[in-house]
Coordinates of C-alpha atoms and ligand atoms in Angstrom, one line a residue:
M1 CA -40.9 51.0 73.4
C2 CA -40.9 54.1 75.6
G3 CA -42.4 57.4 74.4
I4 CA -40.7 60.7 74.7
V5 CA -42.0 64.3 74.5
G6 CA -40.2 67.6 74.8
A7 CA -41.4 71.2 74.6
V8 CA -40.0 74.7 74.6
A9 CA -42.6 77.4 74.6
Q10 CA -43.7 80.8 75.9
R11 CA -46.4 79.2 77.8
D12 CA -46.4 76.5 80.5
V13 CA -45.7 73.2 78.9
K14 CA -46.9 70.8 81.6
R15 CA -50.3 70.1 79.9
I16 CA -48.6 69.6 76.5
L17 CA -46.3 67.1 77.9
L18 CA -49.0 65.2 79.7
E19 CA -51.3 65.0 76.7
G20 CA -48.3 63.9 74.6
L21 CA -47.6 61.1 77.1
R22 CA -51.2 60.0 77.0
R23 CA -51.0 59.7 73.3
L24 CA -47.7 57.8 73.4
E25 CA -48.8 55.4 76.1
Y26 CA -49.1 52.6 73.5
R27 CA -45.3 52.6 73.4
G28 CA -45.0 51.6 77.1
Y29 CA -47.0 52.1 80.2
D30 CA -45.1 50.7 83.2
S31 CA -44.1 54.1 84.6
A32 CA -44.1 57.8 83.5
G33 CA -42.4 61.0 84.4
L34 CA -41.8 64.6 83.5
A35 CA -39.5 67.4 84.3
V36 CA -40.1 71.1 83.7
L37 CA -37.9 74.1 84.1
A38 CA -38.7 77.8 84.6
A39 CA -35.9 80.4 84.1
G40 CA -33.9 80.7 87.3
G41 CA -35.6 77.8 89.0
P42 CA -34.6 74.2 89.8
I43 CA -35.6 71.2 87.6
Q44 CA -39.0 70.1 88.9
R45 CA -39.4 66.4 88.3
H46 CA -42.2 64.0 89.1
R47 CA -42.3 60.3 88.4
A48 CA -44.9 57.6 89.1
V49 CA -45.2 53.8 88.6
G50 CA -48.0 52.7 86.3
K51 CA -49.9 54.5 83.6
V52 CA -49.7 58.2 82.8
E53 CA -52.9 58.7 84.8
A54 CA -50.9 57.9 88.0
L55 CA -48.5 60.6 87.1
E56 CA -51.4 63.0 86.5
N57 CA -52.9 62.2 89.8
Q58 CA -49.6 62.7 91.5
I59 CA -49.1 66.2 90.1
A60 CA -52.7 67.3 90.2
E61 CA -52.2 69.1 93.6
V62 CA -48.7 70.2 93.0
P63 CA -47.9 73.8 91.8
L64 CA -45.8 73.0 88.8
S65 CA -45.0 75.1 85.8
G66 CA -42.2 75.8 83.3
H67 CA -41.6 76.8 79.7
T68 CA -39.2 74.0 79.0
G69 CA -39.9 70.4 79.7
I70 CA -39.3 66.8 78.8
A71 CA -41.5 63.7 79.6
H72 CA -41.4 59.9 79.2
T73 CA -43.6 56.9 79.3
R74 CA -41.6 53.7 79.9
W75 CA -41.4 50.1 78.8
A76 CA -38.8 48.6 81.1
T77 CA -35.6 47.2 79.5
H78 CA -33.0 47.7 82.2
G79 CA -34.4 47.7 85.7
V80 CA -37.9 46.9 87.0
P81 CA -40.7 49.4 86.7
S82 CA -40.2 51.6 89.7
E83 CA -40.1 55.3 90.5
C84 CA -36.3 55.5 90.6
N85 CA -36.0 53.7 87.2
A86 CA -38.6 56.0 85.6
H87 CA -37.4 58.9 83.4
P88 CA -36.5 61.7 83.4
H89 CA -33.1 61.0 84.9
I90 CA -31.2 63.8 86.5
S91 CA -27.5 64.3 86.9
R92 CA -26.4 66.5 89.9
D93 CA -29.5 68.7 89.8
R94 CA -28.4 70.1 86.5
I95 CA -29.1 67.9 83.5
A96 CA -32.3 66.0 82.9
L97 CA -32.8 63.4 80.1
V98 CA -35.4 61.1 78.6
H99 CA -34.3 58.2 76.4
N100 CA -36.0 55.6 74.2
G101 CA -33.7 52.8 73.2
I102 CA -30.9 50.7 74.6
I103 CA -27.3 51.8 75.4
E104 CA -25.4 48.6 74.8
N105 CA -22.1 49.7 76.3
Y106 CA -23.6 51.2 79.4
Q107 CA -21.9 48.9 81.9
A108 CA -18.3 49.9 81.0
L109 CA -19.4 53.6 80.9
K110 CA -21.1 53.3 84.2
Q111 CA -18.0 51.8 85.9
Q112 CA -15.9 54.7 84.6
L113 CA -18.4 57.3 85.7
Q114 CA -18.4 55.7 89.2
V115 CA -14.7 56.0 89.3
D116 CA -15.0 59.6 88.3
G117 CA -17.3 60.2 91.3
Y118 CA -20.8 60.0 89.7
S119 CA -23.5 58.2 91.7
F120 CA -26.4 56.3 90.2
S121 CA -29.9 56.1 91.6
S122 CA -31.4 53.7 89.0
D123 CA -30.6 50.4 87.3
T124 CA -31.2 51.9 83.9
D125 CA -28.8 52.2 81.0
S126 CA -30.2 55.7 80.3
E127 CA -28.8 57.2 83.5
V128 CA -25.3 56.7 82.1
V129 CA -26.1 59.2 79.3
V130 CA -27.3 61.9 81.6
N131 CA -24.2 61.7 83.7
L132 CA -22.0 61.6 80.7
V133 CA -23.6 64.9 79.4
H134 CA -23.0 66.4 82.8
Q135 CA -19.4 65.3 82.8
A136 CA -18.9 66.6 79.2
L137 CA -20.3 70.0 80.2
D138 CA -18.1 70.2 83.2
D139 CA -15.2 69.7 80.8
G140 CA -16.2 72.9 79.1
G141 CA -18.3 73.8 76.0
D142 CA -22.0 74.2 75.7
L143 CA -24.9 71.8 75.9
L144 CA -25.0 70.9 72.1
A145 CA -21.3 70.2 72.1
A146 CA -21.6 68.1 75.2
V147 CA -24.4 66.0 73.8
R148 CA -22.6 65.5 70.6
K149 CA -19.5 64.4 72.5
V150 CA -21.6 61.8 74.4
L151 CA -23.2 60.4 71.3
G152 CA -19.7 59.5 70.2
Q153 CA -19.2 57.5 73.4
I154 CA -22.4 55.5 73.5
R155 CA -23.3 52.5 71.4
G156 CA -26.8 51.2 70.7
A157 CA -30.2 52.8 69.8
Y158 CA -31.6 56.0 71.1
A159 CA -34.0 58.8 70.7
L160 CA -33.3 61.3 73.5
A161 CA -34.1 64.8 74.7
V162 CA -31.8 66.6 77.1
M163 CA -32.5 69.7 79.3
D164 CA -30.0 71.8 81.2
R165 CA -31.0 73.8 84.2
H166 CA -28.5 76.5 83.2
A167 CA -30.1 76.8 79.7
P168 CA -33.8 77.3 80.1
G169 CA -35.6 77.6 76.8
R170 CA -33.4 75.1 75.1
L171 CA -33.5 71.3 74.5
I172 CA -31.1 69.0 72.6
G173 CA -32.6 66.0 70.9
A174 CA -30.9 63.2 69.0
R175 CA -31.9 60.1 67.2
R176 CA -30.2 56.9 66.1
G177 CA -32.3 53.7 65.8
S178 CA -35.4 55.1 67.6
P179 CA -37.8 57.6 66.1
L180 CA -37.9 61.3 66.9
V181 CA -39.8 64.1 65.2
V182 CA -39.7 67.9 65.7
G183 CA -43.1 69.6 65.9
L184 CA -43.2 73.2 64.7
G185 CA -45.5 75.7 66.5
F186 CA -45.5 79.5 66.5
D187 CA -42.7 80.5 68.9
E188 CA -42.9 77.0 70.4
Y189 CA -41.2 73.8 69.3
F190 CA -41.5 70.2 70.3
F191 CA -40.0 66.8 70.2
A192 CA -41.9 63.5 70.3
S193 CA -41.6 59.9 69.4
D194 CA -44.4 60.2 66.9
V195 CA -46.5 62.9 65.3
F196 CA -49.6 61.8 67.1
A197 CA -48.3 62.9 70.4
L198 CA -48.2 66.5 69.2
L199 CA -51.3 66.8 67.1
P200 CA -53.2 68.9 69.6
V201 CA -50.5 71.6 69.3
T202 CA -49.3 71.3 65.7
Q203 CA -49.7 69.6 62.4
R204 CA -46.3 70.6 61.0
F205 CA -43.4 68.2 61.5
V206 CA -39.8 67.6 60.6
F207 CA -38.8 63.9 60.6
L208 CA -35.3 63.4 61.8
E209 CA -32.8 61.1 60.0
E210 CA -30.5 58.6 61.6
G211 CA -27.7 60.4 63.4
D212 CA -29.4 63.9 63.5
V213 CA -28.9 66.1 66.5
V214 CA -31.3 69.0 67.1
D215 CA -30.8 72.2 69.0
L216 CA -34.4 73.3 69.9
R217 CA -35.4 76.7 71.2
A218 CA -38.6 78.7 71.5
E219 CA -37.5 80.8 68.5
G220 CA -36.5 77.9 66.2
F221 CA -34.3 74.9 65.8
T222 CA -31.1 73.8 64.1
I223 CA -30.4 70.3 62.8
L224 CA -26.9 68.8 62.6
N225 CA -26.6 65.7 60.5
A226 CA -24.5 62.7 61.4
A227 CA -21.5 64.4 60.0
G228 CA -22.1 67.4 62.2
E229 CA -23.1 69.7 59.3
V230 CA -26.0 72.1 59.7
T231 CA -28.7 70.7 57.6
E232 CA -32.3 71.3 56.5
R233 CA -35.0 68.7 56.5
P234 CA -38.4 69.1 54.8
I235 CA -41.4 70.3 56.8
Q236 CA -44.3 68.0 56.4
V237 CA -47.9 68.6 57.2
S238 CA -49.6 65.7 58.9
G239 CA -53.0 64.6 57.5
I240 CA -53.9 62.6 60.6
D241 CA -57.1 63.5 62.2
P242 CA -56.3 64.6 65.8
E243 CA -59.6 63.2 66.9
S244 CA -58.9 59.7 65.5
A245 CA -57.9 58.5 69.0
D246 CA -61.5 58.9 70.2
R247 CA -62.8 55.7 71.6
G248 CA -66.4 56.7 70.9
A249 CA -69.1 54.6 72.6
Y250 CA -66.8 51.5 72.7
R251 CA -65.6 50.1 75.9
H252 CA -62.1 49.5 74.6
Y253 CA -60.1 50.7 71.6
M254 CA -59.6 47.1 70.6
L255 CA -63.3 46.6 70.2
K256 CA -63.6 49.9 68.3
E257 CA -60.8 48.8 66.0
I258 CA -62.4 45.3 65.4
H259 CA -65.6 47.1 64.4
E260 CA -63.8 49.5 62.1
Q261 CA -62.6 46.7 59.9
P262 CA -65.3 46.9 57.2
A263 CA -64.6 50.7 56.8
V264 CA -60.8 50.5 56.8
I265 CA -60.8 47.5 54.4
A266 CA -62.8 49.6 52.0
N267 CA -60.3 52.4 52.6
T268 CA -57.4 50.1 51.8
L269 CA -59.1 49.2 48.5
S270 CA -60.2 52.7 47.6
G271 CA -58.8 53.8 44.2
R272 CA -56.7 50.7 43.8
L273 CA -59.3 48.7 41.8
A274 CA -60.7 50.0 38.5
D275 CA -63.0 48.3 36.0
G276 CA -63.1 45.2 38.1
R277 CA -59.3 44.7 38.1
L278 CA -56.3 46.1 39.8
S279 CA -55.9 49.7 38.7
A280 CA -53.2 50.0 36.0
D281 CA -51.1 52.6 37.8
F282 CA -51.2 50.6 41.1
F283 CA -47.4 50.7 41.5
G284 CA -46.6 53.1 38.8
G285 CA -44.3 52.5 35.8
E286 CA -41.2 52.2 37.9
G287 CA -42.9 49.7 40.3
N288 CA -44.1 47.6 37.5
A289 CA -40.7 47.5 35.9
I290 CA -39.4 46.2 39.2
L291 CA -42.2 43.6 39.6
E292 CA -41.6 42.3 36.1
R293 CA -38.1 41.1 37.1
I294 CA -39.2 39.4 40.3
K295 CA -38.8 35.6 40.5
R296 CA -38.8 35.1 44.3
V297 CA -40.2 36.9 47.3
Q298 CA -38.7 37.2 50.8
I299 CA -41.0 38.5 53.5
V300 CA -39.8 39.7 56.9
A301 CA -41.9 40.9 59.8
C302 CA -42.7 40.5 63.5
G303 CA -45.7 39.5 65.6
T304 CA -49.1 39.9 63.9
S305 CA -47.4 41.3 60.8
Y306 CA -45.4 38.1 60.5
H307 CA -48.7 36.1 60.5
A308 CA -49.9 38.3 57.6
G309 CA -46.8 37.4 55.7
M310 CA -47.4 33.7 56.4
V311 CA -50.8 33.9 54.8
A312 CA -49.4 35.8 51.8
R313 CA -46.9 33.0 51.2
Y314 CA -49.8 30.7 50.3
W315 CA -51.2 33.3 47.9
I316 CA -47.9 34.2 46.3
E317 CA -46.9 30.6 45.6
E318 CA -50.4 29.4 44.5
L319 CA -51.5 32.4 42.5
C320 CA -48.2 33.8 41.2
G321 CA -46.1 30.6 41.1
L322 CA -43.3 32.5 42.9
P323 CA -41.3 30.8 45.6
C324 CA -41.8 32.8 48.8
N325 CA -40.0 32.7 52.1
V326 CA -41.3 34.3 55.3
E327 CA -39.2 34.9 58.4
V328 CA -39.5 36.7 61.7
A329 CA -37.2 39.8 61.5
S330 CA -35.3 39.1 64.8
E331 CA -34.1 35.8 63.2
Y332 CA -33.6 37.1 59.7
R333 CA -31.5 40.0 60.7
Y334 CA -28.8 37.8 62.2
R335 CA -28.6 35.3 59.4
V336 CA -25.1 35.4 58.1
R337 CA -25.8 34.7 54.5
P338 CA -29.5 34.8 53.5
V339 CA -29.9 34.0 49.8
A340 CA -30.4 37.4 48.1
D341 CA -30.4 38.0 44.4
E342 CA -31.6 40.7 42.0
T343 CA -34.8 38.8 41.1
T344 CA -35.9 38.6 44.7
L345 CA -38.4 41.2 46.1
F346 CA -37.7 41.9 49.8
V347 CA -41.0 42.7 51.5
V348 CA -41.2 44.1 55.1
I349 CA -44.6 44.2 56.8
S350 CA -45.2 46.4 59.8
Q351 CA -48.1 48.3 61.3
S352 CA -45.9 51.0 62.9
G353 CA -43.0 51.0 60.5
E354 CA -40.7 51.5 63.5
T355 CA -40.2 47.9 64.8
A356 CA -36.5 47.7 65.5
D357 CA -35.9 44.2 64.2
T358 CA -37.9 44.8 61.0
L359 CA -36.2 48.1 60.3
A360 CA -32.8 46.4 60.9
A361 CA -33.7 43.6 58.5
L362 CA -34.6 46.1 55.9
R363 CA -31.4 48.0 56.3
D364 CA -29.4 44.8 56.1
A365 CA -31.4 43.8 53.0
R366 CA -30.6 47.1 51.3
E367 CA -26.9 46.2 51.6
R368 CA -27.5 42.9 49.9
D369 CA -28.3 42.1 46.3
Y370 CA -32.1 42.1 46.5
G371 CA -34.0 43.4 43.4
A372 CA -36.0 45.9 45.4
S373 CA -37.6 46.5 48.8
L374 CA -41.2 47.0 49.5
A375 CA -42.8 48.2 52.7
I376 CA -46.3 47.3 53.6
C377 CA -47.1 49.7 56.4
N378 CA -49.7 51.7 58.2
V379 CA -47.8 54.8 59.2
P380 CA -46.8 57.1 56.2
E381 CA -44.1 59.0 58.0
S382 CA -42.4 55.9 59.5
S383 CA -38.8 55.0 59.0
L384 CA -39.7 51.8 57.1
V385 CA -41.7 53.7 54.5
R386 CA -39.0 56.3 54.1
E387 CA -36.3 53.7 53.6
S388 CA -38.0 51.3 51.2
D389 CA -37.9 51.4 47.4
L390 CA -41.7 50.7 47.0
V391 CA -44.5 51.4 49.5
L392 CA -47.9 50.0 49.9
M393 CA -49.9 51.8 52.6
T394 CA -52.5 49.8 54.5
R395 CA -54.5 52.8 55.4
A396 CA -56.0 51.3 58.6
G397 CA -56.0 54.6 60.5
Q398 CA -54.4 54.9 63.9
E399 CA -54.5 51.6 65.8
I400 CA -54.3 52.1 69.6
G401 CA -55.1 48.7 71.1
V402 CA -51.8 47.0 71.7
A403 CA -53.2 43.7 70.3
S404 CA -53.3 44.4 66.5
T405 CA -56.7 43.8 64.7
K406 CA -57.5 46.1 61.8
A407 CA -53.8 46.5 61.0
F408 CA -53.7 42.8 60.3
T409 CA -56.8 42.5 58.1
T410 CA -55.7 45.6 56.1
Q411 CA -52.2 44.1 55.7
L412 CA -53.9 41.0 54.2
V413 CA -55.9 43.2 51.8
A414 CA -52.7 45.0 50.8
L415 CA -50.9 41.7 50.3
M416 CA -53.7 40.4 48.1
L417 CA -53.3 43.6 46.0
L418 CA -49.6 42.9 45.7
V419 CA -50.4 39.4 44.6
L420 CA -52.6 40.8 41.8
A421 CA -49.8 43.1 40.8
L422 CA -47.2 40.3 40.8
G423 CA -49.8 38.0 39.1
R424 CA -49.9 40.3 36.1
H425 CA -46.3 39.5 35.3
R426 CA -46.7 35.8 36.2
G427 CA -49.5 34.7 34.0
L428 CA -52.4 35.0 36.5
P429 CA -55.4 34.8 34.1
E430 CA -57.4 37.9 33.8
A431 CA -60.6 36.0 34.8
E432 CA -58.8 35.1 38.1
E433 CA -57.7 38.6 38.7
R434 CA -61.3 39.8 38.2
R435 CA -62.7 37.1 40.5
L436 CA -60.2 38.1 43.3
A437 CA -60.9 41.8 42.7
A438 CA -64.6 41.1 43.1
A439 CA -64.0 39.1 46.2
L440 CA -62.0 41.9 47.7
Q441 CA -64.8 44.3 47.0
Q442 CA -67.2 42.0 48.9
L443 CA -65.0 41.9 51.9
P444 CA -66.4 44.8 53.9
Q445 CA -69.9 43.1 53.8
A446 CA -68.5 39.7 54.7
V447 CA -66.6 41.2 57.7
E448 CA -69.9 42.9 58.8
A449 CA -71.5 39.5 58.7
C450 CA -68.8 38.2 61.0
L451 CA -69.2 41.1 63.4
A452 CA -72.9 40.2 63.6
L453 CA -71.7 37.0 65.4
E454 CA -70.5 39.0 68.3
G455 CA -73.4 38.1 70.7
D456 CA -72.8 34.4 70.1
I457 CA -69.1 34.7 70.5
Q458 CA -69.6 36.6 73.7
A459 CA -71.6 33.7 75.0
M460 CA -69.0 31.3 73.8
A461 CA -66.3 33.2 75.7
E462 CA -68.1 32.3 79.0
H463 CA -66.8 28.7 78.5
F464 CA -63.2 30.0 78.2
A465 CA -62.7 32.4 81.0
D466 CA -61.8 29.7 83.6
K467 CA -59.3 27.9 81.3
H468 CA -55.6 28.1 81.5
H469 CA -54.6 26.7 78.1
A470 CA -56.1 26.5 74.6
L471 CA -55.2 25.0 71.2
F472 CA -56.0 26.6 67.9
L473 CA -56.1 24.6 64.7
G474 CA -56.2 25.4 61.0
R475 CA -55.0 24.0 57.8
G476 CA -53.3 25.6 54.8
A477 CA -53.6 29.4 54.8
Q478 CA -55.8 29.0 57.9
Y479 CA -52.8 27.8 59.9
P480 CA -51.4 31.4 60.3
V481 CA -55.0 32.5 61.1
A482 CA -55.0 29.9 64.0
M483 CA -51.6 31.4 65.0
E484 CA -53.0 34.9 65.0
G485 CA -56.0 33.7 67.0
A486 CA -53.8 32.1 69.6
L487 CA -51.6 35.2 69.8
K488 CA -54.6 37.4 70.4
L489 CA -55.9 35.2 73.2
K490 CA -52.5 35.0 75.0
E491 CA -51.8 38.7 74.5
I492 CA -54.9 40.0 76.1
S493 CA -56.4 37.2 78.3
Y494 CA -53.1 35.7 79.5
I495 CA -54.4 32.2 78.6
H496 CA -51.6 30.1 77.3
A497 CA -52.6 29.3 73.7
E498 CA -50.7 27.4 70.9
A499 CA -51.6 27.0 67.3
Y500 CA -51.0 23.9 65.2
P501 CA -51.6 22.9 61.6
A502 CA -54.4 20.5 62.3
G503 CA -52.5 17.6 60.7
E504 CA -49.8 17.9 63.3
L505 CA -52.2 17.3 66.2
K506 CA -51.5 13.6 66.5
H507 CA -47.7 14.3 66.5
G508 CA -47.7 15.6 70.1
P509 CA -50.3 18.1 71.1
L510 CA -53.1 15.5 71.2
A511 CA -51.5 14.3 74.4
L512 CA -52.6 17.6 76.0
V513 CA -56.3 17.2 75.0
D514 CA -58.8 16.6 77.8
A515 CA -61.9 18.3 79.2
D516 CA -59.8 21.3 80.3
M517 CA -58.2 22.0 77.0
P518 CA -60.4 23.9 74.7
V519 CA -59.6 23.4 71.0
V520 CA -60.6 26.2 68.6
A521 CA -60.7 25.4 64.9
V522 CA -61.4 27.4 61.7
A523 CA -63.0 25.5 58.9
P524 CA -63.7 27.2 55.6
N525 CA -65.3 25.0 52.9
N526 CA -62.3 24.0 50.9
E527 CA -60.4 20.9 49.8
L528 CA -58.9 20.6 53.2
L529 CA -62.2 20.6 55.0
E530 CA -62.7 16.8 55.3
K531 CA -59.2 16.3 56.7
L532 CA -59.8 19.1 59.2
L533 CA -63.1 17.5 60.3
S534 CA -61.4 14.2 60.9
N535 CA -58.8 16.0 63.1
L536 CA -61.7 17.5 65.1
Q537 CA -63.2 14.1 65.6
E538 CA -59.8 12.9 67.0
V539 CA -60.2 15.7 69.6
N540 CA -63.8 14.8 70.2
A541 CA -62.9 11.1 70.8
R542 CA -60.5 12.3 73.6
G543 CA -63.0 14.4 75.4
G544 CA -61.7 17.8 74.2
E545 CA -64.1 20.8 74.1
L546 CA -64.3 22.0 70.6
F547 CA -65.1 25.6 69.4
V548 CA -65.5 25.5 65.7
F549 CA -66.0 28.4 63.3
A550 CA -67.1 26.7 60.0
D551 CA -68.4 27.8 56.7
Q552 CA -72.2 28.2 56.9
T553 CA -72.6 25.5 54.2
V554 CA -70.7 22.9 56.2
E555 CA -72.1 20.1 58.4
V556 CA -69.5 19.9 61.2
G557 CA -71.0 17.0 63.1
E558 CA -71.0 16.6 66.8
V559 CA -69.1 19.5 68.5
Q560 CA -69.9 21.4 71.7
H561 CA -69.7 24.9 70.2
H562 CA -70.2 25.8 66.6
L563 CA -70.8 29.1 64.8
P564 CA -71.5 29.3 61.0
V565 CA -69.4 31.8 59.1
V566 CA -70.3 33.6 55.9
S567 CA -69.0 31.9 52.7
V568 CA -66.3 33.8 50.7
D569 CA -63.8 32.9 48.0
D570 CA -61.3 30.6 49.6
E571 CA -58.3 32.9 49.1
L572 CA -59.9 35.5 51.3
A573 CA -61.2 33.2 54.0
P574 CA -58.1 33.9 56.2
L575 CA -59.3 37.4 56.5
I576 CA -62.8 36.5 57.4
Y577 CA -62.0 33.8 59.9
T578 CA -59.6 36.2 61.8
V579 CA -62.6 38.3 62.9
P580 CA -64.4 35.8 65.1
L581 CA -61.1 34.9 66.7
Q582 CA -60.4 38.5 67.5
L583 CA -63.9 38.8 69.1
L584 CA -63.4 35.6 71.0
A585 CA -60.1 36.8 72.5
Y586 CA -61.6 40.2 73.3
H587 CA -64.6 38.8 75.2
V588 CA -62.6 36.3 77.1
A589 CA -60.2 39.1 78.2
V590 CA -63.2 41.3 79.2
L591 CA -64.6 38.4 81.3
K592 CA -61.2 37.9 82.9
G593 CA -61.0 41.6 83.7
T594 CA -57.6 42.2 82.1
D595 CA -56.4 45.5 80.7
V596 CA -57.5 44.8 77.2
D597 CA -55.9 47.8 75.4
K598 CA -52.7 47.7 77.4
P599 CA -52.0 44.1 78.3
R600 CA -49.2 43.6 80.9
N601 CA -45.6 43.6 79.8
L602 CA -46.3 44.5 76.2
A603 CA -46.0 47.6 74.1
K604 CA -47.4 48.4 70.7
S605 CA -44.3 49.7 69.0
V606 CA -41.3 47.6 69.7
T607 CA -38.4 50.0 69.0
V608 CA -35.8 47.9 70.8
E609 CA -34.5 44.5 69.8
Ligands
LIG1 C1 -45.7 44.3 68.9 C2 -47.2 44.6 68.9 C3 -47.8 43.6 67.9 C4 -47.2 43.8 66.5 C5 -45.7 43.6 66.6 C6 -45.1 44.0 65.3 O1 -45.4 43.1 69.4 O2 -47.7 44.4 70.2 O3 -49.2 43.9 67.8 O4 -47.7 42.8 65.6 O5 -45.2 44.5 67.6 O6 -45.3 45.4 65.1 P1 -45.3 46.1 63.7 O7 -45.6 47.6 64.0 O8 -44.0 46.0 63.1 O9 -46.4 45.5 62.9

């Protein structure tokens, strides 16, 4: 939530800041702003409601340049999206600040600042921090000391960058609870919420730790750790392709990412299977020693990643015989006494690796008696990856569409690899391991076959665009797939959608079914098929409009809309059936004319709780 960029250079930094904001827009896009400073000049600030493009248009005609600058793209927490709530915030024409996070004790601090004569022009929590820095500077000392003093006064989560009109060529940054990286150029240094923002200017980064404060200048930078000691952090070179954000010929990133799935699934598998089985060094010796002790699995995640965990629960219990619990992170983290013991593997799943609730759950778990933690994640440099005992990267490549697609299917692939690794210690027969490994290798082709349905799905979407509600049904491991399908539809088309295990239909939701309530069902050919088909007839009998994605070998009977789906091994069917539901949501959203890649009110990386 919210993206920040900062730059100190010999050249004008305006373009660097704007490009950084464009690349961070996935973190929030309700308003944006920047402030630049040239030696001896005033702070030049511009802010605009809406996307970064609105800010660019606003400053296109304005003469604006400076060698020091900060910028922000916002996802509102305190105060509506408006120009005065947009960052940077400025205190008394001297201090400018951008902030990502939430200051929990801002109200008490604000009252005191008002008593001290500070005025406020926004409803944000962040404006408290900029005024506090100003006040601390007025009390004496330099910018670094002032910021450190303020960090001792505020409570909550933050990544922030501060600029002082009286100190051109210098920025102070700090992180606790929200991500911040330092980018290293030649005689120019940068801050950003992620590396991607800075790839056009550098590939060299330092990842800050919790509690770090950085004094950044054009000649170099100094890091103080949480204890206030000068400290060194390793320099890492990013392997991310700076061009990976290219949308190519696709109309939206989401569509591009849906179509990338065969390739990225192959990437997730690459080097991890050998001789038709899981490769022997998959988790390495230490990892295997950990897995050997495991008797229970606890999965924690949010949003789409939570749905991946729900699918995995079926696999872990059925194929490994291990009890598995799955919980959303925002609930898990506030449980007073979750059952934790040394034989439980604590698994966090996250595309970004920065989701505040998931990260907090991991940190809480590390204080408890779990056997080990494992992060299943798409971003190698993320906090989640750095703080887990074991790591399994999903290798989906950068995902830009806010509605997650390829991140989900690659999470499922990674989770199946975990199942094979756990299965080795839990008596999963070798023949079963080989069958599943072969099925995994067939996945890219099977996903291609689903993508070939796009034209039919587009036609199907025409019947959806005027609807206000929809039900999604699945059974067994397809129930979380139905949940994911419903989530996709509501996220990007704003149609209210609910998912139910098909057997629950008659316990309430059937009352909603009429000609205006489309019912979407996923029906692989498994032992639950007949039961599902009976549930569909119950819908039919009440005049509901059915949209069924069923295994190509299945005779579904009388339904209004039906598309045959390629047959795959049943365990991997959740992955396959997700694809048509992604395409359905996408084409409905296009017909409705919504902002597919940046749906209203949402953000891709949720770094506040
Ligand atoms: C946000 C995104 C979702 C994502 C969820 C969890 O809500 O819009 O697409 O599934 O966060 O994010 P994570 O990065 O932890 O997977």
